[in-house]
Amino acid sequence: MKSCCMRVTTILCGTGKNCLYRGIIMIAAALKQQVCNTIDTRRDEIINIGESIMDAPELGFKEQRTADRVKETLEDLDLSYEEGLALTGVKAVLRGAKPGPTIALMGELDALQVPGHPRADPKTQAAHACGHNAQIAGLMGAAMGLAQPEITEQLAGNIVFFAVPAEEYVEINYRIGLIKSGQTTFLTGKQELVQLGQFDDIDMAIMIHTTGPDVSDGSMGLSPSSNGFVAKNIRFLGKASHAGGSPEKGVNALYAAQLSLSAINAQRETFRDEDCVRVHPIITKGGDLVNIIPAEVTMET
Ligand SMILES: [Zn+2]
C-alpha cells in the first residue's frame, strides 16, 4: 500500500492530468486488492456467519438472533450501529475521510417458512430457502474488507452496512397485528425503513440475492433483478346454513373463491413474459365447519 501511495505522490508532482488520473486508478486498484485480500483471509469466518444464520432461521420482523449476529460482527470491527430499526434492522455507517456519496450495502435478515426443509427450524418451520443468510454473510464480509484505516483514509463518501428485516411477504395476519399495535406502519421491512427516514441519508443502495445456479457443480448464482409486489387480501362473504339439513338456504363463499381462482388463472395467458407478472393466490380460510355452508372465505395474493 505505502509504496503505491508514494509512487502516486511522485506522479502527481511530475506532470499533468493524465498522470493524476493514472495515480487515482493505481490507488483504487491497490485499495480494492487490500479489501479482497482481507475478505479472502477471513473467508472461513464469513462462511461461518452464513452457516450459523442458516441454522437459526427467523421469520420477518422477528429476526432477533440474526440481528445479534450482525451486531457482534460490527462490534468486532469497532463500527457503531443503530439497532431495532423497523423492529430488527441494524445500520452501521463507515465514514470516509473525504466528502462523497453515501452508498448502502444491504442484506436481508429474514427466512421463509418451508416445512420439510432439511435445515428448517423445527418449531417455526422457518428456513433460509431464499438464501438471505448468504446476503448477511456477504454484507459482513464487505464490512470486514472495508472497515480498515487504510481504506477509510482514502474513502470519498460513506458506506452504510444495513441489515434489513422482513423482505419475505409472510405471516400477514401477524404483521397486521404489528400495525394495529403501532409497532410498524408497513407490512415489510424496507418500506417501513423508507417511512422511518432510514434511507434519507443514503444516495444509493445495493444488495445481492442468490439464485439457483444453472449448473450443479457447487457454483452459486446471483439474480440479475428483482420484482416488486402488490399484495391483496380478499374476503368472500356468503351465508351460512346447515350443509346437511338445509343447504339451499346458504350462499357458499368457498365456491365464489373457487370461481375467482379460475378467473385469475384464465388471465395468466395474457401476461407478457417481459413484464414478469406472477400471481399466486392462496386460500387462507376455506370455511368454519364441514357441516356449515362456508359464510366467509379469505384469500391472499
Ligand atoms: Zn429472498
PDB file of C-alpha atoms and ligand atoms in Angstrom:
ATOM      1  CA  MET A   1       0.000   0.000   0.000  1.00  0.00           C
ATOM      2  CA  LYS A   2       2.582   2.537   1.119  1.00  0.00           C
ATOM      3  CA  SER A   3       4.846   2.070  -1.854  1.00  0.00           C
ATOM      4  CA  CYS A   4       1.833   2.521  -4.131  1.00  0.00           C
ATOM      5  CA  CYS A   5       0.861   5.809  -2.452  1.00  0.00           C
ATOM      6  CA  MET A   6       4.443   7.086  -2.642  1.00  0.00           C
ATOM      7  CA  ARG A   7       4.575   6.351  -6.329  1.00  0.00           C
ATOM      8  CA  VAL A   8       1.346   8.264  -6.803  1.00  0.00           C
ATOM      9  CA  THR A   9       2.781  11.272  -4.996  1.00  0.00           C
ATOM     10  CA  THR A  10       5.720  11.293  -7.390  1.00  0.00           C
ATOM     11  CA  ILE A  11       3.390  11.146 -10.363  1.00  0.00           C
ATOM     12  CA  LEU A  12       1.250  13.991  -9.033  1.00  0.00           C
ATOM     13  CA  CYS A  13       4.329  16.153  -8.511  1.00  0.00           C
ATOM     14  CA  GLY A  14       5.538  15.395 -12.002  1.00  0.00           C
ATOM     15  CA  THR A  15       3.149  16.230 -14.795  1.00  0.00           C
ATOM     16  CA  GLY A  16      -0.462  16.922 -15.731  1.00  0.00           C
ATOM     17  CA  LYS A  17      -3.942  15.388 -15.678  1.00  0.00           C
ATOM     18  CA  ASN A  18      -3.254  12.004 -17.235  1.00  0.00           C
ATOM     19  CA  CYS A  19      -0.776  11.191 -14.540  1.00  0.00           C
ATOM     20  CA  LEU A  20      -3.207  12.337 -11.863  1.00  0.00           C
ATOM     21  CA  TYR A  21      -5.877  10.072 -13.304  1.00  0.00           C
ATOM     22  CA  ARG A  22      -3.475   7.157 -13.568  1.00  0.00           C
ATOM     23  CA  GLY A  23      -2.433   7.738  -9.987  1.00  0.00           C
ATOM     24  CA  ILE A  24      -6.024   7.592  -8.762  1.00  0.00           C
ATOM     25  CA  ILE A  25      -6.582   4.370 -10.670  1.00  0.00           C
ATOM     26  CA  MET A  26      -3.493   2.870  -9.069  1.00  0.00           C
ATOM     27  CA  ILE A  27      -4.633   3.815  -5.593  1.00  0.00           C
ATOM     28  CA  ALA A  28      -8.102   2.427  -6.261  1.00  0.00           C
ATOM     29  CA  ALA A  29      -6.694  -0.850  -7.589  1.00  0.00           C
ATOM     30  CA  ALA A  30      -4.396  -1.251  -4.594  1.00  0.00           C
ATOM     31  CA  LEU A  31      -7.218  -0.488  -2.156  1.00  0.00           C
ATOM     32  CA  LYS A  32      -9.518  -2.922  -3.901  1.00  0.00           C
ATOM     33  CA  GLN A  33      -6.829  -5.579  -3.694  1.00  0.00           C
ATOM     34  CA  GLN A  34      -6.414  -4.948   0.026  1.00  0.00           C
ATOM     35  CA  VAL A  35     -10.176  -5.271   0.574  1.00  0.00           C
ATOM     36  CA  CYS A  36     -10.273  -8.515  -1.425  1.00  0.00           C
ATOM     37  CA  ASN A  37      -7.253  -9.932   0.395  1.00  0.00           C
ATOM     38  CA  THR A  38      -8.851  -9.217   3.767  1.00  0.00           C
ATOM     39  CA  ILE A  39     -12.088 -10.872   2.690  1.00  0.00           C
ATOM     40  CA  ASP A  40     -10.153 -13.900   1.414  1.00  0.00           C
ATOM     41  CA  THR A  41      -8.190 -14.136   4.659  1.00  0.00           C
ATOM     42  CA  ARG A  42     -11.404 -14.094   6.706  1.00  0.00           C
ATOM     43  CA  ARG A  43     -13.193 -16.488   4.374  1.00  0.00           C
ATOM     44  CA  ASP A  44     -13.937 -19.173   6.994  1.00  0.00           C
ATOM     45  CA  GLU A  45     -15.274 -16.590   9.436  1.00  0.00           C
ATOM     46  CA  ILE A  46     -17.616 -15.188   6.777  1.00  0.00           C
ATOM     47  CA  ILE A  47     -18.855 -18.649   5.795  1.00  0.00           C
ATOM     48  CA  ASN A  48     -19.414 -19.454   9.481  1.00  0.00           C
ATOM     49  CA  ILE A  49     -21.644 -16.399   9.834  1.00  0.00           C
ATOM     50  CA  GLY A  50     -23.730 -17.559   6.877  1.00  0.00           C
ATOM     51  CA  GLU A  51     -23.934 -21.135   8.147  1.00  0.00           C
ATOM     52  CA  SER A  52     -24.831 -20.125  11.706  1.00  0.00           C
ATOM     53  CA  ILE A  53     -27.676 -17.973  10.365  1.00  0.00           C
ATOM     54  CA  MET A  54     -28.747 -20.854   8.111  1.00  0.00           C
ATOM     55  CA  ASP A  55     -29.058 -22.987  11.262  1.00  0.00           C
ATOM     56  CA  ALA A  56     -31.082 -20.364  13.163  1.00  0.00           C
ATOM     57  CA  PRO A  57     -33.611 -19.057  10.627  1.00  0.00           C
ATOM     58  CA  GLU A  58     -36.172 -16.476  11.745  1.00  0.00           C
ATOM     59  CA  LEU A  59     -39.219 -15.018  10.064  1.00  0.00           C
ATOM     60  CA  GLY A  60     -39.640 -11.346   9.228  1.00  0.00           C
ATOM     61  CA  PHE A  61     -39.813  -8.736  11.998  1.00  0.00           C
ATOM     62  CA  LYS A  62     -38.686 -11.482  14.437  1.00  0.00           C
ATOM     63  CA  GLU A  63     -35.027 -11.722  13.402  1.00  0.00           C
ATOM     64  CA  GLN A  64     -33.544 -11.015  16.841  1.00  0.00           C
ATOM     65  CA  ARG A  65     -30.817 -13.663  16.878  1.00  0.00           C
ATOM     66  CA  THR A  66     -29.832 -12.893  13.298  1.00  0.00           C
ATOM     67  CA  ALA A  67     -29.615  -9.195  14.153  1.00  0.00           C
ATOM     68  CA  ASP A  68     -27.486 -10.131  17.195  1.00  0.00           C
ATOM     69  CA  ARG A  69     -25.076 -11.963  14.880  1.00  0.00           C
ATOM     70  CA  VAL A  70     -24.778  -8.822  12.759  1.00  0.00           C
ATOM     71  CA  LYS A  71     -24.229  -6.629  15.819  1.00  0.00           C
ATOM     72  CA  GLU A  72     -21.483  -8.942  17.148  1.00  0.00           C
ATOM     73  CA  THR A  73     -19.586  -8.667  13.878  1.00  0.00           C
ATOM     74  CA  LEU A  74     -19.996  -4.888  13.716  1.00  0.00           C
ATOM     75  CA  GLU A  75     -18.728  -4.602  17.310  1.00  0.00           C
ATOM     76  CA  ASP A  76     -15.681  -6.706  16.438  1.00  0.00           C
ATOM     77  CA  LEU A  77     -14.996  -4.220  13.641  1.00  0.00           C
ATOM     78  CA  ASP A  78     -15.441  -1.241  16.004  1.00  0.00           C
ATOM     79  CA  LEU A  79     -18.340   0.003  13.920  1.00  0.00           C
ATOM     80  CA  SER A  80     -21.071   1.741  15.897  1.00  0.00           C
ATOM     81  CA  TYR A  81     -24.592   0.973  14.805  1.00  0.00           C
ATOM     82  CA  GLU A  82     -28.259   1.765  15.254  1.00  0.00           C
ATOM     83  CA  GLU A  83     -30.459  -1.203  16.084  1.00  0.00           C
ATOM     84  CA  GLY A  84     -34.125  -2.098  16.300  1.00  0.00           C
ATOM     85  CA  LEU A  85     -34.887  -0.230  13.081  1.00  0.00           C
ATOM     86  CA  ALA A  86     -38.262  -1.412  11.785  1.00  0.00           C
ATOM     87  CA  LEU A  87     -38.094  -3.711  14.842  1.00  0.00           C
ATOM     88  CA  THR A  88     -34.944  -5.682  13.994  1.00  0.00           C
ATOM     89  CA  GLY A  89     -32.883  -3.750  11.411  1.00  0.00           C
ATOM     90  CA  VAL A  90     -29.254  -2.847  12.108  1.00  0.00           C
ATOM     91  CA  LYS A  91     -27.437   0.026  10.412  1.00  0.00           C
ATOM     92  CA  ALA A  92     -23.766   0.963  10.690  1.00  0.00           C
ATOM     93  CA  VAL A  93     -22.037   3.814   8.870  1.00  0.00           C
ATOM     94  CA  LEU A  94     -18.396   3.690   7.833  1.00  0.00           C
ATOM     95  CA  ARG A  95     -17.344   7.300   7.333  1.00  0.00           C
ATOM     96  CA  GLY A  96     -14.731   8.084   4.727  1.00  0.00           C
ATOM     97  CA  ALA A  97     -12.098  10.776   5.303  1.00  0.00           C
ATOM     98  CA  LYS A  98     -13.187  12.717   2.215  1.00  0.00           C
ATOM     99  CA  PRO A  99     -16.578  14.045   1.133  1.00  0.00           C
ATOM    100  CA  GLY A 100     -18.633  11.982  -1.299  1.00  0.00           C
ATOM    101  CA  PRO A 101     -21.824   9.975  -1.710  1.00  0.00           C
ATOM    102  CA  THR A 102     -23.235   7.544   0.835  1.00  0.00           C
ATOM    103  CA  ILE A 103     -23.641   4.048  -0.560  1.00  0.00           C
ATOM    104  CA  ALA A 104     -25.602   1.423   1.365  1.00  0.00           C
ATOM    105  CA  LEU A 105     -24.861  -2.272   1.139  1.00  0.00           C
ATOM    106  CA  MET A 106     -27.912  -4.204   2.276  1.00  0.00           C
ATOM    107  CA  GLY A 107     -28.517  -7.735   3.488  1.00  0.00           C
ATOM    108  CA  GLU A 108     -31.911  -9.202   4.343  1.00  0.00           C
ATOM    109  CA  LEU A 109     -32.306 -10.824   7.744  1.00  0.00           C
ATOM    110  CA  ASP A 110     -35.388 -12.983   7.326  1.00  0.00           C
ATOM    111  CA  ALA A 111     -36.174 -16.523   6.267  1.00  0.00           C
ATOM    112  CA  LEU A 112     -39.125 -18.203   4.553  1.00  0.00           C
ATOM    113  CA  GLN A 113     -41.431 -20.818   6.033  1.00  0.00           C
ATOM    114  CA  VAL A 114     -40.686 -24.145   4.353  1.00  0.00           C
ATOM    115  CA  PRO A 115     -41.942 -27.222   6.233  1.00  0.00           C
ATOM    116  CA  GLY A 116     -39.749 -30.212   5.411  1.00  0.00           C
ATOM    117  CA  HIS A 117     -36.673 -28.142   4.549  1.00  0.00           C
ATOM    118  CA  PRO A 118     -33.660 -30.080   5.911  1.00  0.00           C
ATOM    119  CA  ARG A 119     -32.460 -27.051   7.888  1.00  0.00           C
ATOM    120  CA  ALA A 120     -35.837 -25.647   8.909  1.00  0.00           C
ATOM    121  CA  ASP A 121     -36.404 -24.559  12.486  1.00  0.00           C
ATOM    122  CA  PRO A 122     -38.434 -27.457  13.935  1.00  0.00           C
ATOM    123  CA  LYS A 123     -40.721 -25.101  15.868  1.00  0.00           C
ATOM    124  CA  THR A 124     -41.422 -22.329  13.361  1.00  0.00           C
ATOM    125  CA  GLN A 125     -40.633 -24.174  10.080  1.00  0.00           C
ATOM    126  CA  ALA A 126     -38.572 -21.125   9.114  1.00  0.00           C
ATOM    127  CA  ALA A 127     -35.800 -21.949   6.640  1.00  0.00           C
ATOM    128  CA  HIS A 128     -33.315 -19.904   4.650  1.00  0.00           C
ATOM    129  CA  ALA A 129     -34.555 -21.356   1.376  1.00  0.00           C
ATOM    130  CA  CYS A 130     -34.193 -17.916  -0.234  1.00  0.00           C
ATOM    131  CA  GLY A 131     -30.523 -17.625   0.749  1.00  0.00           C
ATOM    132  CA  HIS A 132     -30.760 -14.466   2.850  1.00  0.00           C
ATOM    133  CA  ASN A 133     -28.166 -15.988   5.186  1.00  0.00           C
ATOM    134  CA  ALA A 134     -25.697 -15.639   2.304  1.00  0.00           C
ATOM    135  CA  GLN A 135     -26.693 -11.983   1.927  1.00  0.00           C
ATOM    136  CA  ILE A 136     -25.852 -11.283   5.575  1.00  0.00           C
ATOM    137  CA  ALA A 137     -22.598 -13.230   5.306  1.00  0.00           C
ATOM    138  CA  GLY A 138     -21.714 -11.180   2.212  1.00  0.00           C
ATOM    139  CA  LEU A 139     -22.626  -7.949   3.971  1.00  0.00           C
ATOM    140  CA  MET A 140     -20.434  -8.813   6.943  1.00  0.00           C
ATOM    141  CA  GLY A 141     -17.625  -9.844   4.588  1.00  0.00           C
ATOM    142  CA  ALA A 142     -17.858  -6.463   2.861  1.00  0.00           C
ATOM    143  CA  ALA A 143     -17.721  -4.735   6.256  1.00  0.00           C
ATOM    144  CA  MET A 144     -14.616  -6.738   7.207  1.00  0.00           C
ATOM    145  CA  GLY A 145     -12.947  -5.793   3.970  1.00  0.00           C
ATOM    146  CA  LEU A 146     -13.834  -2.108   4.006  1.00  0.00           C
ATOM    147  CA  ALA A 147     -13.586  -1.171   7.694  1.00  0.00           C
ATOM    148  CA  GLN A 148      -9.820  -0.698   7.729  1.00  0.00           C
ATOM    149  CA  PRO A 149      -7.972   2.574   8.405  1.00  0.00           C
ATOM    150  CA  GLU A 150      -6.066   2.411   5.090  1.00  0.00           C
ATOM    151  CA  ILE A 151      -9.409   2.223   3.274  1.00  0.00           C
ATOM    152  CA  THR A 152     -11.307   4.905   5.186  1.00  0.00           C
ATOM    153  CA  GLU A 153      -8.378   7.338   4.844  1.00  0.00           C
ATOM    154  CA  GLN A 154      -8.832   7.185   1.078  1.00  0.00           C
ATOM    155  CA  LEU A 155     -12.611   6.788   1.016  1.00  0.00           C
ATOM    156  CA  ALA A 156     -14.544   9.650  -0.553  1.00  0.00           C
ATOM    157  CA  GLY A 157     -18.006   9.292   0.994  1.00  0.00           C
ATOM    158  CA  ASN A 158     -19.564   6.850   3.398  1.00  0.00           C
ATOM    159  CA  ILE A 159     -20.595   3.214   3.286  1.00  0.00           C
ATOM    160  CA  VAL A 160     -23.654   2.024   5.175  1.00  0.00           C
ATOM    161  CA  PHE A 161     -23.901  -1.618   6.190  1.00  0.00           C
ATOM    162  CA  PHE A 162     -27.606  -2.180   6.515  1.00  0.00           C
ATOM    163  CA  ALA A 163     -29.182  -5.443   7.716  1.00  0.00           C
ATOM    164  CA  VAL A 164     -32.851  -5.057   6.835  1.00  0.00           C
ATOM    165  CA  PRO A 165     -35.828  -7.032   8.176  1.00  0.00           C
ATOM    166  CA  ALA A 166     -38.864  -8.741   6.702  1.00  0.00           C
ATOM    167  CA  GLU A 167     -38.315  -8.958   2.962  1.00  0.00           C
ATOM    168  CA  GLU A 168     -40.486 -12.051   2.561  1.00  0.00           C
ATOM    169  CA  TYR A 169     -44.172 -11.314   2.499  1.00  0.00           C
ATOM    170  CA  VAL A 170     -45.384 -13.916   5.010  1.00  0.00           C
ATOM    171  CA  GLU A 171     -47.455 -14.149   8.207  1.00  0.00           C
ATOM    172  CA  ILE A 172     -49.670 -11.324   7.050  1.00  0.00           C
ATOM    173  CA  ASN A 173     -52.069 -11.535   9.959  1.00  0.00           C
ATOM    174  CA  TYR A 174     -49.177 -11.302  12.433  1.00  0.00           C
ATOM    175  CA  ARG A 175     -47.927  -8.204  10.627  1.00  0.00           C
ATOM    176  CA  ILE A 176     -51.376  -6.640  10.509  1.00  0.00           C
ATOM    177  CA  GLY A 177     -51.278  -7.106  14.295  1.00  0.00           C
ATOM    178  CA  LEU A 178     -47.957  -5.210  14.410  1.00  0.00           C
ATOM    179  CA  ILE A 179     -49.556  -2.359  12.501  1.00  0.00           C
ATOM    180  CA  LYS A 180     -52.629  -2.334  14.738  1.00  0.00           C
ATOM    181  CA  SER A 181     -50.439  -2.209  17.829  1.00  0.00           C
ATOM    182  CA  GLY A 182     -48.414   0.657  16.338  1.00  0.00           C
ATOM    183  CA  GLN A 183     -45.147  -1.273  16.064  1.00  0.00           C
ATOM    184  CA  THR A 184     -44.896  -0.846  12.295  1.00  0.00           C
ATOM    185  CA  THR A 185     -46.730   1.038   9.595  1.00  0.00           C
ATOM    186  CA  PHE A 186     -45.947  -1.227   6.640  1.00  0.00           C
ATOM    187  CA  LEU A 187     -46.087  -4.979   6.177  1.00  0.00           C
ATOM    188  CA  THR A 188     -42.479  -5.372   5.020  1.00  0.00           C
ATOM    189  CA  GLY A 189     -39.160  -4.084   6.224  1.00  0.00           C
ATOM    190  CA  LYS A 190     -37.739  -1.816   3.527  1.00  0.00           C
ATOM    191  CA  GLN A 191     -40.998   0.091   3.092  1.00  0.00           C
ATOM    192  CA  GLU A 192     -41.047   0.645   6.832  1.00  0.00           C
ATOM    193  CA  LEU A 193     -37.426   1.814   6.811  1.00  0.00           C
ATOM    194  CA  VAL A 194     -38.212   4.265   3.991  1.00  0.00           C
ATOM    195  CA  GLN A 195     -41.127   5.567   6.025  1.00  0.00           C
ATOM    196  CA  LEU A 196     -38.869   5.962   9.071  1.00  0.00           C
ATOM    197  CA  GLY A 197     -36.427   8.064   7.018  1.00  0.00           C
ATOM    198  CA  GLN A 198     -33.653   5.487   7.340  1.00  0.00           C
ATOM    199  CA  PHE A 199     -32.774   5.839   3.659  1.00  0.00           C
ATOM    200  CA  ASP A 200     -32.803   9.657   3.698  1.00  0.00           C
ATOM    201  CA  ASP A 201     -29.040   9.849   4.235  1.00  0.00           C
ATOM    202  CA  ILE A 202     -28.311   7.248   1.544  1.00  0.00           C
ATOM    203  CA  ASP A 203     -27.656   8.138  -2.104  1.00  0.00           C
ATOM    204  CA  MET A 204     -27.623   4.621  -3.473  1.00  0.00           C
ATOM    205  CA  ALA A 205     -28.490   1.216  -2.024  1.00  0.00           C
ATOM    206  CA  ILE A 206     -27.128  -2.068  -3.346  1.00  0.00           C
ATOM    207  CA  MET A 207     -27.749  -5.684  -2.474  1.00  0.00           C
ATOM    208  CA  ILE A 208     -27.293  -9.133  -3.902  1.00  0.00           C
ATOM    209  CA  HIS A 209     -29.747 -12.017  -3.971  1.00  0.00           C
ATOM    210  CA  THR A 210     -28.722 -15.580  -4.567  1.00  0.00           C
ATOM    211  CA  THR A 211     -30.494 -17.828  -7.010  1.00  0.00           C
ATOM    212  CA  GLY A 212     -30.065 -21.431  -8.134  1.00  0.00           C
ATOM    213  CA  PRO A 213     -27.082 -21.747 -10.488  1.00  0.00           C
ATOM    214  CA  ASP A 214     -27.586 -23.254 -13.930  1.00  0.00           C
ATOM    215  CA  VAL A 215     -25.065 -25.937 -13.129  1.00  0.00           C
ATOM    216  CA  SER A 216     -24.793 -28.232 -10.122  1.00  0.00           C
ATOM    217  CA  ASP A 217     -21.015 -28.118  -9.663  1.00  0.00           C
ATOM    218  CA  GLY A 218     -21.160 -26.225  -6.365  1.00  0.00           C
ATOM    219  CA  SER A 219     -21.254 -22.827  -8.077  1.00  0.00           C
ATOM    220  CA  MET A 220     -23.551 -20.148  -6.751  1.00  0.00           C
ATOM    221  CA  GLY A 221     -25.927 -17.955  -8.722  1.00  0.00           C
ATOM    222  CA  LEU A 222     -26.907 -14.315  -8.390  1.00  0.00           C
ATOM    223  CA  SER A 223     -30.252 -12.867  -9.512  1.00  0.00           C
ATOM    224  CA  PRO A 224     -29.872 -10.142 -12.133  1.00  0.00           C
ATOM    225  CA  SER A 225     -33.024  -8.317 -10.993  1.00  0.00           C
ATOM    226  CA  SER A 226     -35.886  -8.482  -8.528  1.00  0.00           C
ATOM    227  CA  ASN A 227     -39.619  -7.892  -8.698  1.00  0.00           C
ATOM    228  CA  GLY A 228     -41.698  -5.640  -6.530  1.00  0.00           C
ATOM    229  CA  PHE A 229     -45.106  -6.780  -5.365  1.00  0.00           C
ATOM    230  CA  VAL A 230     -48.674  -5.708  -4.755  1.00  0.00           C
ATOM    231  CA  ALA A 231     -50.467  -7.590  -2.004  1.00  0.00           C
ATOM    232  CA  LYS A 232     -54.206  -8.204  -1.829  1.00  0.00           C
ATOM    233  CA  ASN A 233     -56.341  -9.666   0.931  1.00  0.00           C
ATOM    234  CA  ILE A 234     -59.730 -10.766  -0.353  1.00  0.00           C
ATOM    235  CA  ARG A 235     -62.750 -11.686   1.742  1.00  0.00           C
ATOM    236  CA  PHE A 236     -65.683 -13.570   0.219  1.00  0.00           C
ATOM    237  CA  LEU A 237     -68.895 -13.339   2.203  1.00  0.00           C
ATOM    238  CA  GLY A 238     -71.768 -15.793   1.758  1.00  0.00           C
ATOM    239  CA  LYS A 239     -74.491 -17.058   4.034  1.00  0.00           C
ATOM    240  CA  ALA A 240     -74.193 -19.916   6.493  1.00  0.00           C
ATOM    241  CA  SER A 241     -76.681 -22.738   6.672  1.00  0.00           C
ATOM    242  CA  HIS A 242     -76.593 -26.400   7.682  1.00  0.00           C
ATOM    243  CA  ALA A 243     -74.821 -28.234   4.889  1.00  0.00           C
ATOM    244  CA  GLY A 244     -76.790 -31.449   5.508  1.00  0.00           C
ATOM    245  CA  GLY A 245     -80.176 -30.131   6.643  1.00  0.00           C
ATOM    246  CA  SER A 246     -80.811 -27.029   4.563  1.00  0.00           C
ATOM    247  CA  PRO A 247     -78.019 -26.316   2.084  1.00  0.00           C
ATOM    248  CA  GLU A 248     -80.456 -24.457  -0.195  1.00  0.00           C
ATOM    249  CA  LYS A 249     -80.689 -21.682   2.383  1.00  0.00           C
ATOM    250  CA  GLY A 250     -76.967 -20.950   2.258  1.00  0.00           C
ATOM    251  CA  VAL A 251     -74.722 -18.985  -0.098  1.00  0.00           C
ATOM    252  CA  ASN A 252     -71.371 -20.737  -0.469  1.00  0.00           C
ATOM    253  CA  ALA A 253     -68.478 -18.294  -0.199  1.00  0.00           C
ATOM    254  CA  LEU A 254     -65.974 -21.059  -0.987  1.00  0.00           C
ATOM    255  CA  TYR A 255     -67.450 -21.517  -4.465  1.00  0.00           C
ATOM    256  CA  ALA A 256     -67.150 -17.789  -5.098  1.00  0.00           C
ATOM    257  CA  ALA A 257     -63.457 -18.002  -4.125  1.00  0.00           C
ATOM    258  CA  GLN A 258     -63.015 -21.074  -6.312  1.00  0.00           C
ATOM    259  CA  LEU A 259     -64.535 -19.245  -9.308  1.00  0.00           C
ATOM    260  CA  SER A 260     -62.238 -16.282  -8.689  1.00  0.00           C
ATOM    261  CA  LEU A 261     -59.179 -18.568  -8.695  1.00  0.00           C
ATOM    262  CA  SER A 262     -60.268 -19.941 -12.065  1.00  0.00           C
ATOM    263  CA  ALA A 263     -60.800 -16.404 -13.372  1.00  0.00           C
ATOM    264  CA  ILE A 264     -57.340 -15.327 -12.186  1.00  0.00           C
ATOM    265  CA  ASN A 265     -55.825 -18.394 -13.834  1.00  0.00           C
ATOM    266  CA  ALA A 266     -57.595 -17.542 -17.086  1.00  0.00           C
ATOM    267  CA  GLN A 267     -55.817 -14.175 -17.037  1.00  0.00           C
ATOM    268  CA  ARG A 268     -52.367 -15.736 -16.951  1.00  0.00           C
ATOM    269  CA  GLU A 269     -52.026 -16.292 -20.684  1.00  0.00           C
ATOM    270  CA  THR A 270     -52.414 -12.558 -21.230  1.00  0.00           C
ATOM    271  CA  PHE A 271     -49.298 -11.714 -19.196  1.00  0.00           C
ATOM    272  CA  ARG A 272     -46.222 -10.863 -21.227  1.00  0.00           C
ATOM    273  CA  ASP A 273     -43.030 -12.684 -20.181  1.00  0.00           C
ATOM    274  CA  GLU A 274     -41.046  -9.446 -20.125  1.00  0.00           C
ATOM    275  CA  ASP A 275     -43.415  -7.963 -17.523  1.00  0.00           C
ATOM    276  CA  CYS A 276     -42.501 -10.786 -15.081  1.00  0.00           C
ATOM    277  CA  VAL A 277     -46.010 -10.865 -13.621  1.00  0.00           C
ATOM    278  CA  ARG A 278     -46.540 -13.590 -11.048  1.00  0.00           C
ATOM    279  CA  VAL A 279     -49.909 -14.166  -9.383  1.00  0.00           C
ATOM    280  CA  HIS A 280     -50.078 -16.917  -6.787  1.00  0.00           C
ATOM    281  CA  PRO A 281     -53.147 -16.666  -4.554  1.00  0.00           C
ATOM    282  CA  ILE A 282     -53.777 -18.975  -1.634  1.00  0.00           C
ATOM    283  CA  ILE A 283     -56.985 -19.540   0.318  1.00  0.00           C
ATOM    284  CA  THR A 284     -56.196 -18.799   3.952  1.00  0.00           C
ATOM    285  CA  LYS A 285     -59.622 -19.700   5.299  1.00  0.00           C
ATOM    286  CA  GLY A 286     -61.920 -22.076   3.460  1.00  0.00           C
ATOM    287  CA  GLY A 287     -64.873 -22.127   5.864  1.00  0.00           C
ATOM    288  CA  ASP A 288     -65.597 -22.818   9.509  1.00  0.00           C
ATOM    289  CA  LEU A 289     -67.036 -26.319   9.850  1.00  0.00           C
ATOM    290  CA  VAL A 290     -67.588 -29.024   7.285  1.00  0.00           C
ATOM    291  CA  ASN A 291     -71.257 -29.180   8.312  1.00  0.00           C
ATOM    292  CA  ILE A 292     -71.793 -25.497   7.569  1.00  0.00           C
ATOM    293  CA  ILE A 293     -72.035 -23.862   4.145  1.00  0.00           C
ATOM    294  CA  PRO A 294     -68.999 -21.517   4.229  1.00  0.00           C
ATOM    295  CA  ALA A 295     -70.128 -17.988   5.015  1.00  0.00           C
ATOM    296  CA  GLU A 296     -66.662 -16.468   4.987  1.00  0.00           C
ATOM    297  CA  VAL A 297     -63.602 -17.378   2.925  1.00  0.00           C
ATOM    298  CA  THR A 298     -60.383 -15.405   2.803  1.00  0.00           C
ATOM    299  CA  MET A 299     -57.738 -15.331   0.131  1.00  0.00           C
ATOM    300  CA  GLU A 300     -54.338 -13.734  -0.037  1.00  0.00           C
ATOM    301  CA  THR A 301     -52.169 -12.964  -3.025  1.00  0.00           C
TER     302      THR A 301
HETATM  303 ZN    ZN B   1     -35.335 -13.566  -0.950  1.00  0.00          ZN
END
